[in-house]
mmCIF file of C-alpha atoms and ligand atoms in Angstrom:
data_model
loop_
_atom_site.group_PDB
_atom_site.id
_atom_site.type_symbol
_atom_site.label_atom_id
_atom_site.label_comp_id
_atom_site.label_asym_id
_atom_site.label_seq_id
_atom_site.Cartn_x
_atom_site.Cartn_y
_atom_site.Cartn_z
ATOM 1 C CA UNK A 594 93.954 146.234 92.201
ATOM 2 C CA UNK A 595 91.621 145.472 89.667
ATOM 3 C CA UNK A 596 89.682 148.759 88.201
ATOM 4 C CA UNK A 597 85.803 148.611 87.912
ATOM 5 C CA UNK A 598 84.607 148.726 84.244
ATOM 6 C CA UNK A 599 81.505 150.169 83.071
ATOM 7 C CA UNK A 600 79.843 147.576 80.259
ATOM 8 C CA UNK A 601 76.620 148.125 78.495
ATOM 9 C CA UNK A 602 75.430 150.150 81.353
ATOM 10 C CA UNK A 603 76.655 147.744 83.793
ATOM 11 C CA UNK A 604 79.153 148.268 86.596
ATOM 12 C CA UNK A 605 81.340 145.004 86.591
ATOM 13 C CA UNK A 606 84.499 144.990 88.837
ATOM 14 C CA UNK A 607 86.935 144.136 86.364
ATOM 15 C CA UNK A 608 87.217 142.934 82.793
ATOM 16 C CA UNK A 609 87.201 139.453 82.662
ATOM 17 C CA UNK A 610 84.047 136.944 82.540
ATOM 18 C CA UNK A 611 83.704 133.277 81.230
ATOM 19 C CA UNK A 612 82.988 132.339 77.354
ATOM 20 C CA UNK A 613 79.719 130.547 77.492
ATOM 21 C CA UNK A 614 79.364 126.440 78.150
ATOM 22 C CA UNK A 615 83.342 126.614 79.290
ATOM 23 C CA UNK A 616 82.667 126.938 83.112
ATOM 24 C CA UNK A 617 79.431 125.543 84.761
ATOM 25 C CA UNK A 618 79.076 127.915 88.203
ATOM 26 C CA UNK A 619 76.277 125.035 89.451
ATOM 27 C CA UNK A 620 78.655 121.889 89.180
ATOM 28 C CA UNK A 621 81.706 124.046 90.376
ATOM 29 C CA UNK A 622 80.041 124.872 93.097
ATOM 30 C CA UNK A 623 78.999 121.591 93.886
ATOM 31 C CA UNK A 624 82.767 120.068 93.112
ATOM 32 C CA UNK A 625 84.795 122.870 95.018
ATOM 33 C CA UNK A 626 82.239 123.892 97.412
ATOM 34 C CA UNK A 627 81.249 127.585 98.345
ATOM 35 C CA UNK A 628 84.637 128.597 98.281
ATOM 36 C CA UNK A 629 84.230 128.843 94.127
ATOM 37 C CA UNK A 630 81.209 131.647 95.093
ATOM 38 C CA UNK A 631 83.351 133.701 97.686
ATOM 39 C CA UNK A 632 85.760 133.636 95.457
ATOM 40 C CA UNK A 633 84.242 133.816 92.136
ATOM 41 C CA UNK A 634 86.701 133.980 89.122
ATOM 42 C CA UNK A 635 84.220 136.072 86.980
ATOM 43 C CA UNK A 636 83.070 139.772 86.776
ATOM 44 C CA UNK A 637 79.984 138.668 85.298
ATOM 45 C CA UNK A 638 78.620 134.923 84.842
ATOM 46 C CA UNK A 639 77.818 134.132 81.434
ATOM 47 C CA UNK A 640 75.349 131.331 80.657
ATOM 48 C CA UNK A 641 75.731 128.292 78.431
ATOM 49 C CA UNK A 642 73.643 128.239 75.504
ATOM 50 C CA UNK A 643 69.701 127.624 76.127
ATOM 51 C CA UNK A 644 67.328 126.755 73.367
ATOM 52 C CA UNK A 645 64.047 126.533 73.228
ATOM 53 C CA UNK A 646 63.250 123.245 73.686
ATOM 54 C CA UNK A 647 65.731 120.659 75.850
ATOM 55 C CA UNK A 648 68.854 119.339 73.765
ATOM 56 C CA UNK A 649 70.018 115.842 74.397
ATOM 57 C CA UNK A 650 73.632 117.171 72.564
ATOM 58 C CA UNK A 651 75.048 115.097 70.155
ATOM 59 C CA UNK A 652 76.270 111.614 70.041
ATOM 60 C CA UNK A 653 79.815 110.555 71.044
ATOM 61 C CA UNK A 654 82.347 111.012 70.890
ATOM 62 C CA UNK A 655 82.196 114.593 71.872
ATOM 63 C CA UNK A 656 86.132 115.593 72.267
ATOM 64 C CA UNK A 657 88.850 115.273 70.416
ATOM 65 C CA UNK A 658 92.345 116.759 71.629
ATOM 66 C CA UNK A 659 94.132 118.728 69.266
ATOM 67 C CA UNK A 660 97.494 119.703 69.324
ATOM 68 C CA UNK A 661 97.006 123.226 70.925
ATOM 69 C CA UNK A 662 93.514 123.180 72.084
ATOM 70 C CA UNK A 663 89.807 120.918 71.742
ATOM 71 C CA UNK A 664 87.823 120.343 69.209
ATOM 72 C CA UNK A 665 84.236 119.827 70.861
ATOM 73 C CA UNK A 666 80.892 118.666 69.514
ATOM 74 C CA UNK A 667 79.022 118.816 72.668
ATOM 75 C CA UNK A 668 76.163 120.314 70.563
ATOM 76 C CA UNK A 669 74.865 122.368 73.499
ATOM 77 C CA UNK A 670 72.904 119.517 75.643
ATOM 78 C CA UNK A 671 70.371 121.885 77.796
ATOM 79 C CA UNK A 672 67.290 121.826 79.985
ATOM 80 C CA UNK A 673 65.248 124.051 77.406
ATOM 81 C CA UNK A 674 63.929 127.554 78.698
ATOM 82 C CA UNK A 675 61.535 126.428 81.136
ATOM 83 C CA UNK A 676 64.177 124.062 82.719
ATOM 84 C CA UNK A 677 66.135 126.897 82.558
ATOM 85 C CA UNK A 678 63.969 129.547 84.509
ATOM 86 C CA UNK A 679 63.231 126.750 86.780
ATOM 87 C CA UNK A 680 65.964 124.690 87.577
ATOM 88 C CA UNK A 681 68.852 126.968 86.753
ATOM 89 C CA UNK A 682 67.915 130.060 87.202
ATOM 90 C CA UNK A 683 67.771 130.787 90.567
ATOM 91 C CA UNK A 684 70.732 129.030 91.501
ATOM 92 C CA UNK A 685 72.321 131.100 88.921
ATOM 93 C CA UNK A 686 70.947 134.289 90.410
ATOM 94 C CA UNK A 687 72.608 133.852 93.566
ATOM 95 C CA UNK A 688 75.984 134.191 92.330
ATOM 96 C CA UNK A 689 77.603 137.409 93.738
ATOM 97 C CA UNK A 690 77.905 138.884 89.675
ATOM 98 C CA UNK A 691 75.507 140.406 86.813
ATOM 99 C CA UNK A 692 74.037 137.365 85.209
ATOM 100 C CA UNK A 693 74.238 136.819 81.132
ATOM 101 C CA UNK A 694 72.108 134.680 80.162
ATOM 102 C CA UNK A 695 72.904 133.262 76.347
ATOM 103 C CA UNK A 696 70.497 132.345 74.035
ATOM 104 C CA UNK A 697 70.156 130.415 70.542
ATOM 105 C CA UNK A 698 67.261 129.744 68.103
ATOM 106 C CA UNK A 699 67.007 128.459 64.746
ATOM 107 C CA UNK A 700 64.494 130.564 63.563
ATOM 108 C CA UNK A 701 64.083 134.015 64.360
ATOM 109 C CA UNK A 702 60.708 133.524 65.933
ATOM 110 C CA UNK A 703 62.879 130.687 68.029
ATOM 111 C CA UNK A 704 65.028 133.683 68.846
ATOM 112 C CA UNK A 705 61.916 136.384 69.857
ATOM 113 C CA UNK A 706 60.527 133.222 72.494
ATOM 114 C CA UNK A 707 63.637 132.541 73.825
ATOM 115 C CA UNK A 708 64.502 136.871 74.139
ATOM 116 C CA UNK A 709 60.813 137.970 75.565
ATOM 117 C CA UNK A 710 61.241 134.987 78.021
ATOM 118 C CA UNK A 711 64.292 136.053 79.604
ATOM 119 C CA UNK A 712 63.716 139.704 79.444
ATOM 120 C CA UNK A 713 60.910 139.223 81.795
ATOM 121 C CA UNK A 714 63.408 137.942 84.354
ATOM 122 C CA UNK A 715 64.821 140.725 86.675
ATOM 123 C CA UNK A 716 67.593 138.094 87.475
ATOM 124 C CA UNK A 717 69.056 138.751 84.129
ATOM 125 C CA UNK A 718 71.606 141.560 83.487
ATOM 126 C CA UNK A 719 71.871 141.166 79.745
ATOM 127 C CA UNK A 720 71.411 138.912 77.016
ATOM 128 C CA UNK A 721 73.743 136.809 74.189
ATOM 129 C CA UNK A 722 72.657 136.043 71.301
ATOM 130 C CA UNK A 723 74.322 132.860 70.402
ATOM 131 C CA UNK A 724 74.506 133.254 66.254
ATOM 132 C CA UNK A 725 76.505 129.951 65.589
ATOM 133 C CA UNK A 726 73.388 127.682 64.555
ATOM 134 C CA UNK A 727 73.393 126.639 61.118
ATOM 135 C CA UNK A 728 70.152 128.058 58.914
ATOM 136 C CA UNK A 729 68.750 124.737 57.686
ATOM 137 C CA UNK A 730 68.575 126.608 54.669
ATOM 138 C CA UNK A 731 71.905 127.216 53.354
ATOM 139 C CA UNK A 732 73.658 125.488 56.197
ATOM 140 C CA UNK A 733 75.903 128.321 56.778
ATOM 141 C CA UNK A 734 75.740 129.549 60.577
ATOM 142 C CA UNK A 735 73.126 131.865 61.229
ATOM 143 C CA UNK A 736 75.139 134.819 62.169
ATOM 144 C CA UNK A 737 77.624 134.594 58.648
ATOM 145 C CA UNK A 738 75.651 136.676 56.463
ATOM 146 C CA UNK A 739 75.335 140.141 57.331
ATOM 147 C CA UNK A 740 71.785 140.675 55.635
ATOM 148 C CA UNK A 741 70.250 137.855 57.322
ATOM 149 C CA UNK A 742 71.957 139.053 60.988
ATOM 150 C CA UNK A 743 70.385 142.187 60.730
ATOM 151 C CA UNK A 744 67.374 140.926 59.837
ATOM 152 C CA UNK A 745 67.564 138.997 62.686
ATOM 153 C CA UNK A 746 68.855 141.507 65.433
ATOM 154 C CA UNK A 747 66.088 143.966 64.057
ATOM 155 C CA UNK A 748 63.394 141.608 64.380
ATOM 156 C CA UNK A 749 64.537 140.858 68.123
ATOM 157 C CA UNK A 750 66.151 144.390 69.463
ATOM 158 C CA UNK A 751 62.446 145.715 70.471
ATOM 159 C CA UNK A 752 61.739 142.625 72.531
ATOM 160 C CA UNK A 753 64.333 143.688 75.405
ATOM 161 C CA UNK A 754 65.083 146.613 77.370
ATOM 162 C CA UNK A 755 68.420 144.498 78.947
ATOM 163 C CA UNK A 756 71.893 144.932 77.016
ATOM 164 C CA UNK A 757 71.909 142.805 73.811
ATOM 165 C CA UNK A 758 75.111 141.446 73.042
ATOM 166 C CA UNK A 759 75.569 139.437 69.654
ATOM 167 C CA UNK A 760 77.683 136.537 69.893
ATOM 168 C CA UNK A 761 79.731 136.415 66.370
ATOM 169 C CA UNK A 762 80.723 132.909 64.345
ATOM 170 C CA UNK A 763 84.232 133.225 63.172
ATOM 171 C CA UNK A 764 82.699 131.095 60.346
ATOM 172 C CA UNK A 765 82.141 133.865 57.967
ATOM 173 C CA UNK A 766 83.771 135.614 54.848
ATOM 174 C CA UNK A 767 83.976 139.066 56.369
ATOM 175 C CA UNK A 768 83.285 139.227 60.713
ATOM 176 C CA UNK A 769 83.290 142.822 60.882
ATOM 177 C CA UNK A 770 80.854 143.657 58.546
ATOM 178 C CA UNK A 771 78.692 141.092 60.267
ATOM 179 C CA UNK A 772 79.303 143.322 63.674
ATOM 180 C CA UNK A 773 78.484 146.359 61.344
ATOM 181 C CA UNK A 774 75.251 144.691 60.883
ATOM 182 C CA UNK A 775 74.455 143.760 64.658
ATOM 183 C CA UNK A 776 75.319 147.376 65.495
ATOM 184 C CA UNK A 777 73.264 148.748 62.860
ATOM 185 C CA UNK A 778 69.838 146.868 63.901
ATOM 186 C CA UNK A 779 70.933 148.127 67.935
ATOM 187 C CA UNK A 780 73.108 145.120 69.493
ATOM 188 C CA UNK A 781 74.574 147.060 72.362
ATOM 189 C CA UNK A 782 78.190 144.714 72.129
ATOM 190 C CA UNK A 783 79.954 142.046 70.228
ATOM 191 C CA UNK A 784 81.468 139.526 71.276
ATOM 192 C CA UNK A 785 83.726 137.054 69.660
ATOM 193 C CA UNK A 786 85.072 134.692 68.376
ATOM 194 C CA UNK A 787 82.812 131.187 68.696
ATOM 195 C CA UNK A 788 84.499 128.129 67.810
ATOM 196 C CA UNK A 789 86.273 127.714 64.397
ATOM 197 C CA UNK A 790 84.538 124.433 62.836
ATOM 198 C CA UNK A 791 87.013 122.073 62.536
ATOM 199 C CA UNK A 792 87.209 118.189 61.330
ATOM 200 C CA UNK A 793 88.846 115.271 63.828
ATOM 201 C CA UNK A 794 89.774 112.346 61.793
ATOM 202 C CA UNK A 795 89.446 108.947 63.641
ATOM 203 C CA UNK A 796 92.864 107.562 65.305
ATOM 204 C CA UNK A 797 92.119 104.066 63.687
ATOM 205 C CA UNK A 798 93.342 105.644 60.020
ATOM 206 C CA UNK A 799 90.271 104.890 58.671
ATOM 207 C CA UNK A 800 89.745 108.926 57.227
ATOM 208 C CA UNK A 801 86.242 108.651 59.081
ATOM 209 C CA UNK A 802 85.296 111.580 61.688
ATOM 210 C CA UNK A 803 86.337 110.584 64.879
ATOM 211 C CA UNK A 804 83.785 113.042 66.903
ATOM 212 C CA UNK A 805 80.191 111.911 66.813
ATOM 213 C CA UNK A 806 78.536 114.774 64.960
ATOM 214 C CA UNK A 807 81.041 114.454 62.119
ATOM 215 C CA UNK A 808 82.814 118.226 62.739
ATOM 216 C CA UNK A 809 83.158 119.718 65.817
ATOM 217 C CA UNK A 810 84.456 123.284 66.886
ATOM 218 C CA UNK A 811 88.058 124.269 67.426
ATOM 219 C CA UNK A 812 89.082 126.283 70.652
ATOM 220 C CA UNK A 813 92.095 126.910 73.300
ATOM 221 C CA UNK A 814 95.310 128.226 72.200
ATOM 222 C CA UNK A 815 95.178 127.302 68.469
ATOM 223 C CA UNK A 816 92.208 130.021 68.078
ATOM 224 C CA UNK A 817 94.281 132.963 69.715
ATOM 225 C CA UNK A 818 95.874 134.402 66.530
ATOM 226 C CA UNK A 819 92.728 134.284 64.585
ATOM 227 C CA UNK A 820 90.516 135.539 67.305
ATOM 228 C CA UNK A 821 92.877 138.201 67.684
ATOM 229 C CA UNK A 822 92.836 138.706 64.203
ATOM 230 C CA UNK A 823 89.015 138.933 64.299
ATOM 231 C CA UNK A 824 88.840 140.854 67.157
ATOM 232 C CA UNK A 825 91.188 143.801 65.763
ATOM 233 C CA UNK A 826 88.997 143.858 62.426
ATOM 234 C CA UNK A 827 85.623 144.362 64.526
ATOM 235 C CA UNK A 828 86.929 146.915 66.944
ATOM 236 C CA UNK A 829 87.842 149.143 63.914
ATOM 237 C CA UNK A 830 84.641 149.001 62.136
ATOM 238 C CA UNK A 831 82.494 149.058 65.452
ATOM 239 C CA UNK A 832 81.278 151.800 68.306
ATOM 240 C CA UNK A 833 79.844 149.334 70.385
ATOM 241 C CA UNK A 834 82.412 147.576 73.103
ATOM 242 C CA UNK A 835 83.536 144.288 71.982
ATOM 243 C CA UNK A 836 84.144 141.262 74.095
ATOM 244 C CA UNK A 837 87.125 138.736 73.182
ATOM 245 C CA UNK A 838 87.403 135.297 73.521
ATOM 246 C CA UNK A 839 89.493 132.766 72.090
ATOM 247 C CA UNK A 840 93.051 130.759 73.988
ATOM 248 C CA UNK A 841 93.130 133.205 76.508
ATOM 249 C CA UNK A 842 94.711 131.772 79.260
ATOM 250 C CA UNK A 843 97.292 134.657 80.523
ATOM 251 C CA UNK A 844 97.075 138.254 81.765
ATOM 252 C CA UNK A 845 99.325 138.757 78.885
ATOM 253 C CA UNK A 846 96.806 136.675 76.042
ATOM 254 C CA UNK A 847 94.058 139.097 77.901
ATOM 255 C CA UNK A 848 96.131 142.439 77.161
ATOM 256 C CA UNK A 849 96.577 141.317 73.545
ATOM 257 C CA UNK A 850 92.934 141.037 73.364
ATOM 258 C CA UNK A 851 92.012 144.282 75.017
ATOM 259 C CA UNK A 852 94.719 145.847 72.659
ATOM 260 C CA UNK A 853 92.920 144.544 70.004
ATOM 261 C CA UNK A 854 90.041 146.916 71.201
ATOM 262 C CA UNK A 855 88.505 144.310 73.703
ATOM 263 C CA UNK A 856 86.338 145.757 76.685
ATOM 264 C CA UNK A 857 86.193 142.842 78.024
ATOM 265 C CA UNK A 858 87.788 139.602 77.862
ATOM 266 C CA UNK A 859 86.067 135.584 78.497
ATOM 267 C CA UNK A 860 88.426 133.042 79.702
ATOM 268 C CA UNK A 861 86.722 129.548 77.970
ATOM 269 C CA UNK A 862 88.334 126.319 77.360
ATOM 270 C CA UNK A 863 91.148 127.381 79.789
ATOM 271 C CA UNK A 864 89.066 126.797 82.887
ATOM 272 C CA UNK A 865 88.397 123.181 81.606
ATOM 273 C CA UNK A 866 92.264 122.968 83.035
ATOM 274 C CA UNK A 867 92.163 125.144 85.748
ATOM 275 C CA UNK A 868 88.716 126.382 87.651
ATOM 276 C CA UNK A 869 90.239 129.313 88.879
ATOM 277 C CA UNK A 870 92.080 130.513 85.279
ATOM 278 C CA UNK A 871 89.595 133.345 85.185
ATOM 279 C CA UNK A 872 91.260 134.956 88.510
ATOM 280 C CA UNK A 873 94.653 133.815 87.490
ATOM 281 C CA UNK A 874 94.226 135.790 84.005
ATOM 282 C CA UNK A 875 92.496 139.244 86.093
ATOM 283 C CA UNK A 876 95.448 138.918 88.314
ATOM 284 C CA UNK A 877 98.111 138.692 85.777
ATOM 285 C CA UNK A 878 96.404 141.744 83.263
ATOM 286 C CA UNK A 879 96.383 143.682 86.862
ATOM 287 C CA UNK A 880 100.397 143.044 87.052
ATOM 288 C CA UNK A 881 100.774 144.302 83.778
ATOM 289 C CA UNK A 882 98.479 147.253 84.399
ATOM 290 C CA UNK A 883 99.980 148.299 87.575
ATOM 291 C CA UNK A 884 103.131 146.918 87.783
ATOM 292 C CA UNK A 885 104.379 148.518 90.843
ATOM 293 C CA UNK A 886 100.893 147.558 92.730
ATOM 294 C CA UNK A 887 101.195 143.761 92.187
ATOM 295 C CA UNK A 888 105.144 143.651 93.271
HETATM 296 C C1 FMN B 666 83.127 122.571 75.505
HETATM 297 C C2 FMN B 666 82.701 123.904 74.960
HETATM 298 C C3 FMN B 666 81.353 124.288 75.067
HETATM 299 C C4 FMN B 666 80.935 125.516 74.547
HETATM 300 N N1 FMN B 666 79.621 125.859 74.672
HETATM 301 C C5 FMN B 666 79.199 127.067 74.189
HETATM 302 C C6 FMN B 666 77.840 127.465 74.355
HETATM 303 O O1 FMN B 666 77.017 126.771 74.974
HETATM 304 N N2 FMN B 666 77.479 128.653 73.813
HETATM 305 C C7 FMN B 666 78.363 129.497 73.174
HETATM 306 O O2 FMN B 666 77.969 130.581 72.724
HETATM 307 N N3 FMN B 666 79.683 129.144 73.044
HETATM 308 C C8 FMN B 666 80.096 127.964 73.539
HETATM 309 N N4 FMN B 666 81.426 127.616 73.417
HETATM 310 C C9 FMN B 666 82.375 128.555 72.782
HETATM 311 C C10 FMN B 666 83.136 129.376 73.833
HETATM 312 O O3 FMN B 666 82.247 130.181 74.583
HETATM 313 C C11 FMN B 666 84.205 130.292 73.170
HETATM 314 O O4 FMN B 666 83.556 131.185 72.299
HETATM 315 C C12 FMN B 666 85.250 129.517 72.380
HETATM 316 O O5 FMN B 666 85.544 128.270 72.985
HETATM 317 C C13 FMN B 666 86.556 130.295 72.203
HETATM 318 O O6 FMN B 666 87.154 130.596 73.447
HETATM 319 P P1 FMN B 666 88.304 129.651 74.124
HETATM 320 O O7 FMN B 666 89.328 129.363 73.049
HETATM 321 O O8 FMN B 666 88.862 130.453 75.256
HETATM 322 O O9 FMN B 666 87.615 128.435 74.602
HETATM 323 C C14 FMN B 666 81.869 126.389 73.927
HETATM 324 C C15 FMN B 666 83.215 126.007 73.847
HETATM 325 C C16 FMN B 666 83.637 124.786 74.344
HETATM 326 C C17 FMN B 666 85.085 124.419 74.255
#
């Protein structure tokens, strides 16, 4: 049996929830029927990334298989925030878990709209802060400098009374003093790691980029051993729980993670392959926890 877990001040039933944009609850619902909901993979439902204003994404092609995971450059199509509150959130709100909703600006006033919005939503349990977006400035992503993430996490922390949860890039010199900064300005959890940005070159030899957008961002099982990695470093230098992502796709991958110093653990490009990879992974960490129980 799984054990309830106490997160941020929420009561979830076990440990493991989705990585954000990997597993859309609306479409699943509408492809497997209510069966998905009954029996909902997820301990908490995690959002895909909403901006401000509505994102087209970027131009194809958008995948590229690699030879242990994806490389994606979806570039995070969305409704916007009010398509958000009014299309998705409600049918979002109806899902039997605590509701994340995760969030990304390019500025930090972007940010503060996008935070006072959804903290005025009851349906909400928490919020992620989606750090990944590059500063048009030095084109480095947002969240790699520590200086300018605490800036940032300062600036928004007062706008919300729901857990804040700062979602890390892996595309940074040093993650864990980037969490060290997040915790310092009063993110109440981490979580990590984002995609690793990663180049696809075309199949027709040419050396051009095959995806669209030029670079994409590399997930599945070729990220485990770094997000490990990064995971590990940010638990010891952090109070605050940390949630890791990154290949899992087992009970075991989800052990490793929590033994890292995981609270909880997101199942992402995993449930691309199977919909139901998020109960398949809580099932198999519960038959390593309780080995006689599962038998
Ligand atoms: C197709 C795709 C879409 C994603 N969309 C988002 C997103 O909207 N917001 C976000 O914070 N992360 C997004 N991610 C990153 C995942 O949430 C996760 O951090 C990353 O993929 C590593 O986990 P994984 O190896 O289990 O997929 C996306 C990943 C993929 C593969």
């Amino acid at each position: 049996m799984s054990e309830a877990v106490r997160f941020c001040g929420l009561e979830l039933d076990h440990r493991v929830i989705n990585a954000s944009g990997t597993f859309d609850a609306i479409a699943a619902q509408r492809v497997f029927g209510d069966e998905i909901v009954l029996r909902f993979p997820f301990a908490a439902f995690v959002s895909k990334t909403i901006t401000l204003e509505p994102r087209a994404g970027n131009p194809p092609p958008r995948l590229y298989e690699a030879p242990a995971g994806m490389i994606n450059s979806i570039g995070l199509p969305n409704r916007g925030l009010l398509g958000y509150l009014e299309h998705d959130l409600p049918q979002l709100a109806a899902l039997p878990v605590p509701l994340v909703t995760n969030v990304m600006g390019s500025t930090a006033d972007e940010v503060a709209r996008l935070v006072e919005a959804i903290d005025a939503r009851a349906e909400v349990a928490a919020i992620e802060l989606n750090v990944s977006c590059p500063n048009v400035e030095t084109g480095l992503d947002l969240g790699a400098d520590p200086r300018l993430l605490g800036r940032l996490v300062d600036e928004v922390r007062p706008l919300t009374g729901k857990p804040l949860i700062v979602k890390l890039t892996p595309n940074t010199a040093d993650v864990a003093a980037v969490a060290q900064a997040a915790e310092a300005a009063g993110a109440d959890a981490v979580s990590l790691i984002n995609t690793l940005r990663a180049f696809a070159a075309h199949p027709d030899g040419s050396g051009r980029a095959w995806l669209g957008a030029g670079t994409g961002g590399l997930s599945g099982p070729a990220v485990r051993a770094v997000a490990l990695a990064q995971i590990a470093a940010v638990s010891a230098r952090v109070e605050i729980p940390v949630v890791g992502m990154g290949g899992i796709a087992s009970g075991r991958h989800a052990r490793q993670a929590i033994d890292a110093g995981a609270t909880l653990v997101a199942v992402g490009t995993e449930s691309f392959r199977d919909p139901l990879a998020g109960e398949r992974v809580r099932l198999g960490l519960d038959a390593l926890e309780h080995p006689r129980a599962a038998r």
